[in-house]
């Protein structure tokens, strides 16, 4: 019985774990990598044969947990994808939108490549692949015990993170010899949107997320006051307020907070609020369809016949032309994805407004390393957005208290319910955060390990297995396509550098870097002519 850590180890995105027993191979999550090197990582071959996987257990619909499942199906997976009913509904919306965006981007890159004599670009997956994956989704209810095989039994529990999110209990062996709990993404103990995470008291191993393992959020009351103060200041300056939002949970939370703001500040009710996300509108309808899964606070609003997700003057933006038309409006609140500013309609809003001093950008979610959102948080003053250099003169605010993740105190409180002395395997966090949470767990008297990507855990012996990189690293099935894609990227970068060369003032600094690049390419040329090494 082995557990392999193939994603979200030493990073926050790309969640992917493989459970192997003598007769079963079970995946827990299969998510997109977001941020630095995301294109190359997402196109890598899986470090296992997708056709050999018996089933997938999906903790929730966020793309860093579910976004590669259409690719898994494209490459041969034919088993069931088990998830809660709400997660299944979200996946149908998110995956279709993801495929649409990928196809659009591939078409754009293909047009650029055609002008340079380079090969076309294929999307990571398309709508046909998505429909194939959707056909494999199998909904289930919280607390329902299911048996995947004679040696694998599973139960989903409410994780309180987003609607439908689950922590997963897995019993392995014919006599339920070993129990592994996957926390998924855990919500806070004091919630606004969802219910409080379920309590679990026994396990042999617990895979626990650590996104905020080294920090604390402000209280709900402090966060609400902070948000209202920022919005009041921004609206008084009569400029744009841009709120990058994840379409599931964060968009709905911001809509609710805007509704509360209008009640507190009636004078601001006339400001238009643009919800510039057709996918976000669909996700909000799913929230409305499952009030029984929401917090008591929101259920109370529904019982009164009120809609907590419809502040006054809310306008849904459907078409791209309608989205562009918002640029002509000087004073408004705009909600748009993506939450980390890596794509979607928020990008063009940032491009057209970041240079204005009366613009305010309110970041209400985690910003992964390498993303445009993270660069805004870190205070970069000049950003390249959609092919143009933009000087940042807008005011940038971060409101971390809206996070659907529990903070350090929440994670340790949830972990403290285990009385069976499990081994905690700390994942889904940047290294400093994971190590900080692991140390906190040790101070509570538990064993805690921070696994590396590619590492295995022997679940029978409780031993870590350090696997040489070449034995787990993905092997690309079509190396020619990958090489051509990389050469295309290099050619595009060369053209871009030549075009901006006259404006460069640091040519002396560039020269040694370019010489090194030339040497590397010459080395590649020599290797290309060398005979292929013998296979073992």
GROMACS .gro file of C-alpha atoms in nm, residues 59 90 143 209 223 236 263 288 297 344 501 507 535:
model
   13
   59UNK     CA    1  -1.225   1.672  -0.336
   90UNK     CA    2  -1.948   2.294  -1.100
  143UNK     CA    3  -2.135   1.075   0.460
  209UNK     CA    4  -0.332   2.118   0.306
  223UNK     CA    5  -1.237   4.159   0.731
  236UNK     CA    6  -1.534   5.832  -0.306
  263UNK     CA    7  -2.710   4.827   0.350
  288UNK     CA    8  -2.881   2.929  -0.524
  297UNK     CA    9  -2.633   3.308   0.794
  344UNK     CA   10  -1.004   3.585  -1.840
  501UNK     CA   11   1.628   4.630  -2.885
  507UNK     CA   12   2.283   4.612  -2.364
  535UNK     CA   13   1.799   0.188  -2.367
   0.00000   0.00000   0.00000
